[in-house]
Amino acid sequence: MRTPMKNPVILMVDDDDEDIYLTRRAFCESRDGLIFRSVQNSTALFDYLHCRGEFAHNSDVDVPDVILLDINIPKENGFEILRKLRQDDQFGHIPVSMLTTSAAQHDVCKAYKLGASSFICKSVSAKGMKEVANNFCEYWFNFAKLPSTN
Amino acid sequence: MSQAMLNEQIDVVDEQYKDIVDATESFFVRWEAGTAKIISCNQPFADRWSSTVEKIIGKSMYDIRGEEAGDSLRAFLAEIKPGESKTTVFTTRVADGSIRSVRAFTSAISRDGVTTIEYHTNGYDCTEEQLFRSARDSLFTIISDEHLCYQQKLEHLLAVGLEYYHLDTAIVSMIVGDTFEAKCVRSKNSNAISVGTQMQLDDTFCGQFIDSESKLAIDDVSNSQLKNLRCYKISEIESYIGASIHTANGPYGAVSFTSSEARRKPYSTEDLNFLQLIGNWIGLLIGNQEQVEFISHQSEYYQSLFQTVPAMMFLSDADGLIISASNRLCEKIEVDPDLLPGKNCHSAFDIDDKLGLIAALRDGDAQRLPLTFTLPNASYLEVEVNCSIKSVGTLQGVRMVVLTDVSERNRASRSVEEQNRLLETANENLNQFAFIASHDLQEPLRKIQQFSSFLEDDLEGSLSEDASYHLKVIVDASNRMSTLIHDLLRFSGASQEEPQHEPVSLNKLLEEVISELDITIEESEAVITLEPLPDVQGDKGMLRQLFVNLISNGIKYRSKSRPLKITVKGLGADYQEGVIVSDNGIGFEMQFARKIFEPFNRLHRNKDYKGNGIGLAICSTVCDKHGWRLSAKSEPDVGSNFLISFTQ
């Protein structure tokens, strides 16, 4: 057990506003000091990471400690984003956890094969979301070692 | 014997000889070879040269003859070697200018075999004989002439008779009872009776002999026994020769040759012989014709029978040449019946499989060969062709072809096929729709579930009991909807999926299923018995679903009054016939035995037994996909048996 991170950064990649809203709520309630960012698609993600495009005005980027990635994103889906992410020199090391509705085995396998660090199913209940948030934060920000970017 | 005695004897013989010779109608002449002087002859010979015996004797044969005849005589005599004889028939003009035929027998007399001393000739006028022969040959030629029809032959025969007898009218009559009917008339008179004329038999010459003598020949009626008879009075017949005619079928009638002038001489034996002959030939000809007509009528009868049969038929030869076609066929294919016979099927019928039909006709053997006619109005007639070989009359190897109209049947069948296809397409579309719809419905439903849940969480403690209840109902309902959509997805997805084909051990599969349902089995305190099960070919995933559903059902619908027992076992020899899943649960009434397999059809309220009614529908689909049959038997409050049958 190491020292809990003070201000971990989570970046959620999901096209669904409500999902982002509920997930942000659950995670922020679960962890004080958590910085929760979100983008809606592939372009936005890489623009955010590289401070370009709509994020060009950012002086500095809050590099995420973990990325929550949905599968069902239109145009480029989660798998494609994952693949691209893993090939990124700068940010390819960041742990990516799939957070998605589908629990199909073949999606799970595929995700891990493409380099996902974990796979979590979205819950329909408030209780369920909270549980996910608590366990997630506990594991990733209290327990596991994360690659340092600084 | 002295020479004188010898001479005397020769003279006696000569005299005797002469007497014999004189007594015959034959002519006789004897002449010297060298001088051609006539030594002796008889009166008939002299008559030929309109002379007497005394005047002719001593004259040369060449003198009495004349130049041209002399040359031919010389040539003729040259051909006869000494001691030999020759017969000849020649024609000659006699004193009254008429041409006669003569048959002569000439001998060249020689004592030493080297030199001819004298010639003997005897002969007779064979004109009548020749005429007879000639007429007889004509009759035969006419009868056997293939180019003449019956009527022509009959008329030609009568013509020969008329010429032979030198009369002017010939009639062939049919005699039935008392009625005489002229069937064929040949006459030089313009007022001879016409064909078809009927008379009372008694009024005719025929009537006088038909029953008894079978023939009658009167050269001059006015001087005969018949002169007072009615038949003579009403006719203009002065000379008559006629005979009865018989055919193979019996008496027919008579043939008569008559003249309005009396004949100069009586009818001879030859004349009567000829009458017999011509009567026979006519009888034969008529008899033949009767046969031909009979057969023709028969064939006409059968022809008309064939024409009018209420079926589509035709007769053809092995090469497809149409012999005859039924009216019905012609109607149906809209072809003029007169145009078919003599045409080949190839050109006569507008069909889709000409080669097939021709081949079938050649084989002479076809059953239900499908064929489609294109009709003049561009519509189609679909038929099936049956062909067999028959003998028709004298024709061998005739193909009898029967066509059956299958347009309706085909139409109906195609209609059914079409309906089925539409149904299948509709089903597929429906399944696809259900799949997509459920998929798309999931998303908003998830939102409802999530946010109602969060709302509950947010408002915990601050809601009134009623409000709390209201919210709970919303949450429950959305959860149920979620399950429903999930099941719908599974069901329509299952219908879409193609099953895998791999070997599956049902024994192993059932053990896995039981292990999967571990918790529920424990909760329900069910005892599950597995008896030996077969290995099958199929989709493992689908089959797992099948047995999970069946066993879950068994658990779900258990009786409260007794411990649940579920048995799964294989059926038949080597368990290859099927599998049965039986329980001792609440059962159901047999009237619902089919209904329970229909999707969303439930026999209970959701409150009493949870579920959406999809489970058995999915089981049914899985079985269908494997070619198996799923059925159920049950008795309320006793239990249920679900039978998966591998063989239909």
Coordinates of N, CA, C and O in Angstrom, one line a residue, chain B residues 46-167:
Chain B
A46 N -61.3 -74.4 -147.9 CA -61.7 -73.7 -149.1 C -62.6 -72.5 -148.8 O -62.5 -71.4 -149.4
D47 N -63.4 -72.6 -147.7 CA -64.3 -71.6 -147.3 C -63.5 -70.3 -147.0 O -64.0 -69.2 -147.3
R48 N -62.4 -70.5 -146.4 CA -61.6 -69.4 -146.0 C -61.2 -68.5 -147.2 O -61.0 -67.3 -147.1
W49 N -61.0 -69.2 -148.3 CA -60.6 -68.5 -149.6 C -61.8 -68.4 -150.5 O -61.6 -68.0 -151.7
S50 N -63.0 -68.5 -149.9 CA -64.3 -68.4 -150.7 C -64.2 -69.3 -151.9 O -64.5 -68.8 -153.0
S51 N -63.8 -70.4 -151.7 CA -63.7 -71.3 -152.9 C -64.3 -72.7 -152.6 O -64.8 -72.9 -151.5
T52 N -64.1 -73.6 -153.5 CA -64.5 -75.0 -153.2 C -63.2 -75.8 -153.2 O -62.2 -75.4 -153.7
V53 N -63.4 -77.0 -152.7 CA -62.3 -77.9 -152.6 C -61.8 -78.2 -154.0 O -60.6 -78.2 -154.3
E54 N -62.7 -78.5 -154.9 CA -62.3 -78.9 -156.3 C -61.5 -77.8 -156.9 O -60.5 -78.0 -157.6
K55 N -61.9 -76.6 -156.7 CA -61.2 -75.5 -157.4 C -59.8 -75.2 -156.8 O -58.9 -74.9 -157.5
I56 N -59.7 -75.5 -155.5 CA -58.4 -75.1 -154.9 C -57.3 -76.2 -155.1 O -56.2 -75.8 -155.2
I57 N -57.8 -77.4 -155.2 CA -56.7 -78.5 -155.3 C -55.9 -78.3 -156.6 O -56.5 -78.1 -157.7
G58 N -54.6 -78.3 -156.4 CA -53.8 -78.1 -157.6 C -53.2 -76.7 -157.6 O -52.1 -76.5 -158.2
K59 N -53.9 -75.8 -157.0 CA -53.3 -74.5 -157.0 C -52.2 -74.3 -156.0 O -52.1 -75.1 -155.0
S60 N -51.4 -73.3 -156.2 CA -50.3 -73.1 -155.3 C -50.8 -72.3 -154.0 O -51.7 -71.5 -154.1
M61 N -50.2 -72.7 -152.9 CA -50.5 -72.0 -151.7 C -50.3 -70.5 -151.8 O -51.0 -69.7 -151.2
Y62 N -49.3 -70.2 -152.5 CA -48.9 -68.8 -152.6 C -49.9 -68.0 -153.5 O -50.1 -66.9 -153.4
D63 N -50.5 -68.8 -154.5 CA -51.4 -68.1 -155.4 C -52.6 -67.7 -154.7 O -53.2 -66.6 -154.9
I64 N -53.2 -68.6 -153.9 CA -54.4 -68.2 -153.2 C -54.2 -67.2 -152.1 O -55.1 -66.5 -151.7
R65 N -53.0 -67.0 -151.7 CA -52.8 -66.1 -150.6 C -52.5 -64.7 -151.0 O -53.1 -63.8 -150.4
G66 N -51.7 -64.5 -151.9 CA -51.3 -63.1 -152.1 C -49.9 -62.9 -151.7 O -49.3 -63.7 -150.9
E67 N -49.3 -61.8 -152.1 CA -47.9 -61.6 -151.9 C -47.4 -61.5 -150.4 O -46.6 -62.3 -150.0
E68 N -48.0 -60.6 -149.6 CA -47.5 -60.4 -148.2 C -47.6 -61.7 -147.4 O -46.7 -62.1 -146.7
A69 N -48.8 -62.3 -147.6 CA -49.0 -63.5 -146.8 C -48.1 -64.6 -147.2 O -47.6 -65.3 -146.4
G70 N -47.7 -64.6 -148.5 CA -46.8 -65.6 -149.0 C -45.4 -65.5 -148.3 O -44.9 -66.5 -147.9
D71 N -44.9 -64.2 -148.2 CA -43.6 -64.1 -147.5 C -43.6 -64.6 -146.1 O -42.7 -65.3 -145.7
S72 N -44.7 -64.3 -145.4 CA -44.7 -64.8 -144.0 C -44.9 -66.3 -143.9 O -44.3 -66.9 -143.1
L73 N -45.6 -66.9 -144.9 CA -45.7 -68.3 -145.0 C -44.4 -69.0 -145.2 O -44.0 -69.9 -144.6
R74 N -43.6 -68.4 -146.2 CA -42.3 -68.9 -146.5 C -41.4 -68.9 -145.2 O -40.8 -69.9 -144.9
A75 N -41.5 -67.8 -144.6 CA -40.6 -67.6 -143.4 C -41.0 -68.6 -142.3 O -40.2 -69.2 -141.7
F76 N -42.3 -68.8 -142.2 CA -42.8 -69.7 -141.2 C -42.4 -71.1 -141.5 O -41.9 -71.9 -140.7
L77 N -42.5 -71.5 -142.8 CA -42.2 -72.9 -143.2 C -40.7 -73.1 -143.0 O -40.3 -74.2 -142.7
A78 N -39.9 -72.1 -143.2 CA -38.5 -72.3 -143.1 C -38.1 -72.7 -141.7 O -37.0 -73.3 -141.5
E79 N -38.9 -72.3 -140.8 CA -38.6 -72.6 -139.4 C -38.8 -74.0 -139.0 O -38.4 -74.5 -137.9
I80 N -39.6 -74.7 -139.9 CA -40.0 -76.1 -139.5 C -39.0 -77.0 -140.2 O -38.9 -77.1 -141.4
K81 N -38.3 -77.8 -139.3 CA -37.3 -78.7 -139.8 C -38.1 -80.0 -140.3 O -39.1 -80.3 -139.8
P82 N -37.5 -80.6 -141.2 CA -38.1 -81.9 -141.7 C -38.5 -82.8 -140.6 O -37.6 -83.1 -139.8
G83 N -39.7 -83.3 -140.6 CA -40.1 -84.2 -139.6 C -40.7 -83.5 -138.3 O -41.2 -84.2 -137.4
E84 N -40.6 -82.2 -138.3 CA -41.1 -81.5 -137.1 C -42.4 -80.8 -137.3 O -42.8 -80.6 -138.5
S85 N -42.9 -80.3 -136.2 CA -44.2 -79.5 -136.3 C -44.2 -78.3 -135.5 O -43.3 -78.1 -134.6
K86 N -45.1 -77.4 -135.9 CA -45.1 -76.1 -135.1 C -46.5 -75.6 -135.0 O -47.3 -75.7 -136.0
T87 N -46.8 -75.0 -133.9 CA -48.2 -74.4 -133.7 C -48.0 -72.9 -133.8 O -47.0 -72.3 -133.2
T88 N -49.0 -72.3 -134.4 CA -48.9 -70.8 -134.4 C -50.3 -70.2 -134.3 O -51.3 -70.9 -134.7
V89 N -50.4 -69.0 -133.9 CA -51.7 -68.3 -133.9 C -51.4 -67.0 -134.7 O -50.5 -66.3 -134.5
F90 N -52.3 -66.8 -135.7 CA -52.1 -65.6 -136.5 C -53.5 -65.1 -136.8 O -54.5 -65.7 -136.7
T91 N -53.4 -63.8 -137.2 CA -54.7 -63.2 -137.6 C -54.7 -63.1 -139.1 O -53.6 -62.9 -139.7
T92 N -55.9 -63.2 -139.7 CA -56.0 -63.1 -141.1 C -57.3 -62.5 -141.5 O -58.3 -62.6 -140.8
R93 N -57.3 -61.8 -142.6 CA -58.5 -61.2 -143.1 C -59.2 -62.2 -144.0 O -58.6 -62.8 -144.9
V94 N -60.5 -62.4 -143.7 CA -61.2 -63.4 -144.5 C -62.1 -62.8 -145.5 O -62.1 -61.6 -145.6
A95 N -62.7 -63.7 -146.2 CA -63.5 -63.2 -147.4 C -64.4 -62.0 -147.1 O -64.6 -61.1 -147.8
D96 N -65.1 -62.1 -146.0 CA -66.1 -61.0 -145.7 C -65.5 -59.8 -145.1 O -66.2 -58.9 -144.7
G97 N -64.2 -59.8 -145.1 CA -63.5 -58.6 -144.7 C -63.1 -58.6 -143.3 O -62.3 -57.7 -142.8
S98 N -63.7 -59.5 -142.4 CA -63.4 -59.4 -141.0 C -62.1 -60.0 -140.7 O -61.5 -60.8 -141.4
I99 N -61.5 -59.6 -139.5 CA -60.3 -60.2 -139.1 C -60.6 -61.3 -138.2 O -61.3 -61.2 -137.2
R100 N -59.9 -62.5 -138.5 CA -60.2 -63.6 -137.6 C -58.8 -64.1 -137.1 O -57.8 -63.9 -137.7
S101 N -58.9 -64.7 -135.9 CA -57.6 -65.4 -135.4 C -57.7 -66.8 -135.7 O -58.7 -67.5 -135.6
V102 N -56.5 -67.3 -136.1 CA -56.5 -68.8 -136.5 C -55.4 -69.4 -135.7 O -54.3 -68.9 -135.5
R103 N -55.7 -70.6 -135.2 CA -54.6 -71.4 -134.6 C -54.3 -72.6 -135.5 O -55.3 -73.3 -135.9
A104 N -53.1 -72.7 -135.9 CA -52.7 -73.7 -136.9 C -51.6 -74.6 -136.4 O -50.7 -74.1 -135.7
F105 N -51.7 -75.9 -136.8 CA -50.7 -76.8 -136.4 C -50.1 -77.3 -137.7 O -50.8 -78.0 -138.5
T106 N -48.9 -77.0 -137.9 CA -48.3 -77.4 -139.2 C -47.2 -78.4 -139.1 O -46.3 -78.3 -138.2
S107 N -47.2 -79.4 -139.9 CA -46.1 -80.4 -139.8 C -45.4 -80.5 -141.2 O -46.0 -80.4 -142.2
A108 N -44.1 -80.7 -141.1 CA -43.3 -80.9 -142.3 C -43.0 -82.4 -142.4 O -42.3 -83.0 -141.7
I109 N -43.7 -83.0 -143.4 CA -43.6 -84.5 -143.6 C -42.3 -84.8 -144.4 O -42.0 -84.3 -145.4
S110 N -41.6 -85.8 -143.8 CA -40.3 -86.2 -144.5 C -40.1 -87.7 -144.3 O -40.4 -88.2 -143.2
R111 N -39.7 -88.3 -145.3 CA -39.5 -89.7 -145.2 C -38.1 -90.1 -144.7 O -37.9 -91.0 -144.0
D112 N -37.2 -89.2 -145.1 CA -35.8 -89.5 -144.7 C -35.3 -88.6 -143.6 O -34.1 -88.7 -143.2
G113 N -36.1 -87.7 -143.2 CA -35.6 -86.8 -142.1 C -34.7 -85.7 -142.6 O -34.2 -84.8 -141.9
V114 N -34.5 -85.6 -144.0 CA -33.6 -84.6 -144.5 C -34.4 -83.7 -145.4 O -34.3 -82.4 -145.3
T115 N -35.2 -84.3 -146.2 CA -36.0 -83.4 -147.2 C -37.4 -83.4 -146.8 O -38.0 -84.5 -146.4
T116 N -38.1 -82.3 -146.9 CA -39.5 -82.3 -146.6 C -40.2 -82.5 -148.0 O -40.0 -81.9 -149.0
I117 N -41.1 -83.5 -147.9 CA -41.9 -83.8 -149.1 C -43.1 -83.0 -149.2 O -43.4 -82.4 -150.2
E118 N -43.8 -82.9 -148.1 CA -45.0 -82.1 -148.1 C -45.3 -81.6 -146.7 O -44.7 -82.0 -145.7
Y119 N -46.2 -80.6 -146.7 CA -46.6 -80.0 -145.5 C -48.1 -80.3 -145.2 O -48.9 -80.3 -146.1
H120 N -48.4 -80.5 -143.9 CA -49.8 -80.6 -143.5 C -50.1 -79.5 -142.5 O -49.3 -79.2 -141.6
T121 N -51.2 -78.9 -142.7 CA -51.6 -77.9 -141.7 C -53.1 -78.1 -141.3 O -53.9 -78.3 -142.2
N122 N -53.3 -78.2 -140.0 CA -54.7 -78.1 -139.6 C -54.8 -77.1 -138.5 O -53.9 -76.9 -137.7
G123 N -56.0 -76.4 -138.7 CA -56.1 -75.4 -137.7 C -57.6 -75.0 -137.5 O -58.4 -75.6 -138.1
Y124 N -57.9 -74.1 -136.7 CA -59.2 -73.6 -136.5 C -59.3 -72.2 -136.2 O -58.3 -71.6 -135.7
D125 N -60.5 -71.7 -136.4 CA -60.7 -70.3 -136.1 C -60.8 -70.1 -134.6 O -61.7 -70.6 -134.0
C126 N -59.8 -69.5 -134.1 CA -59.8 -69.3 -132.6 C -60.2 -67.9 -132.2 O -59.8 -67.5 -131.1
T127 N -60.8 -67.2 -133.1 CA -61.2 -65.8 -132.8 C -61.9 -65.7 -131.5 O -61.5 -64.9 -130.6
E128 N -63.0 -66.5 -131.3 CA -63.8 -66.4 -130.1 C -62.9 -66.7 -128.9 O -63.0 -66.1 -127.9
E129 N -62.1 -67.8 -129.1 CA -61.2 -68.2 -128.0 C -60.3 -67.1 -127.6 O -60.1 -66.8 -126.4
Q130 N -59.7 -66.4 -128.6 CA -58.8 -65.3 -128.4 C -59.5 -64.2 -127.7 O -59.0 -63.6 -126.7
L131 N -60.7 -63.9 -128.2 CA -61.5 -62.8 -127.5 C -61.7 -63.1 -126.1 O -61.6 -62.2 -125.2
F132 N -62.1 -64.3 -125.8 CA -62.3 -64.8 -124.4 C -61.1 -64.6 -123.6 O -61.2 -63.9 -122.5
R133 N -60.0 -65.1 -124.1 CA -58.7 -65.0 -123.4 C -58.4 -63.5 -123.1 O -58.1 -63.1 -122.0
S134 N -58.6 -62.7 -124.1 CA -58.2 -61.3 -124.0 C -59.1 -60.6 -123.0 O -58.6 -59.8 -122.2
A135 N -60.4 -60.9 -123.1 CA -61.3 -60.3 -122.2 C -61.0 -60.7 -120.7 O -61.0 -59.9 -119.8
R136 N -60.7 -62.0 -120.6 CA -60.4 -62.5 -119.3 C -59.2 -61.8 -118.7 O -59.2 -61.5 -117.5
D137 N -58.2 -61.7 -119.5 CA -57.0 -61.0 -119.0 C -57.3 -59.5 -118.7 O -56.8 -59.0 -117.7
S138 N -58.2 -58.9 -119.5 CA -58.6 -57.5 -119.1 C -59.2 -57.5 -117.8 O -58.9 -56.6 -117.0
L139 N -60.1 -58.4 -117.5 CA -60.8 -58.4 -116.2 C -59.8 -58.5 -115.1 O -59.8 -57.7 -114.1
F140 N -58.8 -59.4 -115.3 CA -57.8 -59.5 -114.2 C -57.0 -58.2 -114.0 O -56.7 -57.8 -112.9
T141 N -56.6 -57.7 -115.2 CA -55.8 -56.4 -115.1 C -56.6 -55.3 -114.4 O -56.0 -54.6 -113.5
I142 N -57.9 -55.2 -114.7 CA -58.7 -54.2 -114.0 C -58.7 -54.4 -112.5 O -58.5 -53.5 -111.7
I143 N -59.0 -55.7 -112.2 CA -59.2 -56.0 -110.7 C -57.9 -55.6 -109.9 O -58.0 -55.1 -108.8
S144 N -56.8 -55.9 -110.6 CA -55.5 -55.7 -109.8 C -54.9 -54.4 -110.0 O -53.8 -54.1 -109.5
D145 N -55.6 -53.5 -110.7 CA -55.0 -52.1 -110.9 C -55.1 -51.3 -109.7 O -56.2 -50.9 -109.3
E146 N -54.0 -51.0 -109.1 CA -54.0 -50.2 -107.8 C -54.5 -48.8 -108.0 O -54.8 -48.1 -107.0
H147 N -54.4 -48.3 -109.2 CA -54.7 -46.9 -109.4 C -56.2 -46.6 -109.6 O -56.6 -45.5 -109.6
L148 N -56.9 -47.7 -109.7 CA -58.3 -47.5 -109.9 C -59.1 -47.6 -108.6 O -58.7 -48.5 -107.8
C149 N -60.1 -46.8 -108.4 CA -60.9 -47.0 -107.2 C -62.0 -48.0 -107.5 O -62.1 -48.4 -108.6
Y150 N -62.7 -48.3 -106.5 CA -63.7 -49.4 -106.6 C -64.7 -49.1 -107.7 O -65.0 -49.9 -108.6
Q151 N -65.2 -47.9 -107.7 CA -66.2 -47.5 -108.7 C -65.7 -47.7 -110.1 O -66.3 -48.2 -111.0
Q152 N -64.5 -47.2 -110.3 CA -63.8 -47.2 -111.6 C -63.6 -48.7 -112.1 O -63.9 -49.0 -113.2
K153 N -63.2 -49.5 -111.1 CA -63.0 -50.9 -111.5 C -64.3 -51.5 -111.9 O -64.3 -52.2 -112.9
L154 N -65.3 -51.3 -111.2 CA -66.6 -51.9 -111.5 C -67.0 -51.4 -112.9 O -67.5 -52.3 -113.7
E155 N -66.9 -50.2 -113.2 CA -67.3 -49.7 -114.5 C -66.5 -50.3 -115.6 O -67.0 -50.6 -116.7
H156 N -65.2 -50.4 -115.3 CA -64.3 -50.9 -116.4 C -64.7 -52.4 -116.6 O -64.7 -52.8 -117.8
L157 N -65.0 -53.1 -115.6 CA -65.4 -54.5 -115.8 C -66.6 -54.6 -116.7 O -66.7 -55.4 -117.6
L158 N -67.6 -53.8 -116.4 CA -68.8 -53.8 -117.2 C -68.5 -53.4 -118.6 O -69.1 -54.0 -119.5
A159 N -67.6 -52.5 -118.8 CA -67.2 -52.1 -120.2 C -66.6 -53.3 -120.9 O -67.0 -53.5 -122.1
V160 N -65.8 -54.0 -120.3 CA -65.2 -55.2 -120.9 C -66.3 -56.2 -121.4 O -66.3 -56.7 -122.5
G161 N -67.3 -56.3 -120.4 CA -68.4 -57.2 -120.7 C -69.2 -56.8 -121.9 O -69.5 -57.5 -122.8
L162 N -69.5 -55.5 -121.9 CA -70.2 -54.9 -123.0 C -69.5 -55.1 -124.4 O -70.2 -55.5 -125.4
E163 N -68.2 -54.9 -124.4 CA -67.5 -55.1 -125.6 C -67.4 -56.5 -126.0 O -67.6 -56.8 -127.2
Y164 N -67.3 -57.4 -125.1 CA -67.2 -58.8 -125.4 C -68.6 -59.3 -126.0 O -68.6 -60.0 -127.0
Y165 N -69.6 -58.9 -125.4 CA -70.9 -59.4 -125.9 C -71.5 -58.5 -127.0 O -72.5 -58.8 -127.6
H166 N -70.9 -57.4 -127.2 CA -71.4 -56.4 -128.2 C -72.8 -56.0 -127.8 O -73.8 -56.0 -128.6
L167 N -73.1 -55.6 -126.6 CA -74.3 -55.2 -126.1 C -74.2 -53.7 -125.7 O -73.1 -53.1 -125.7

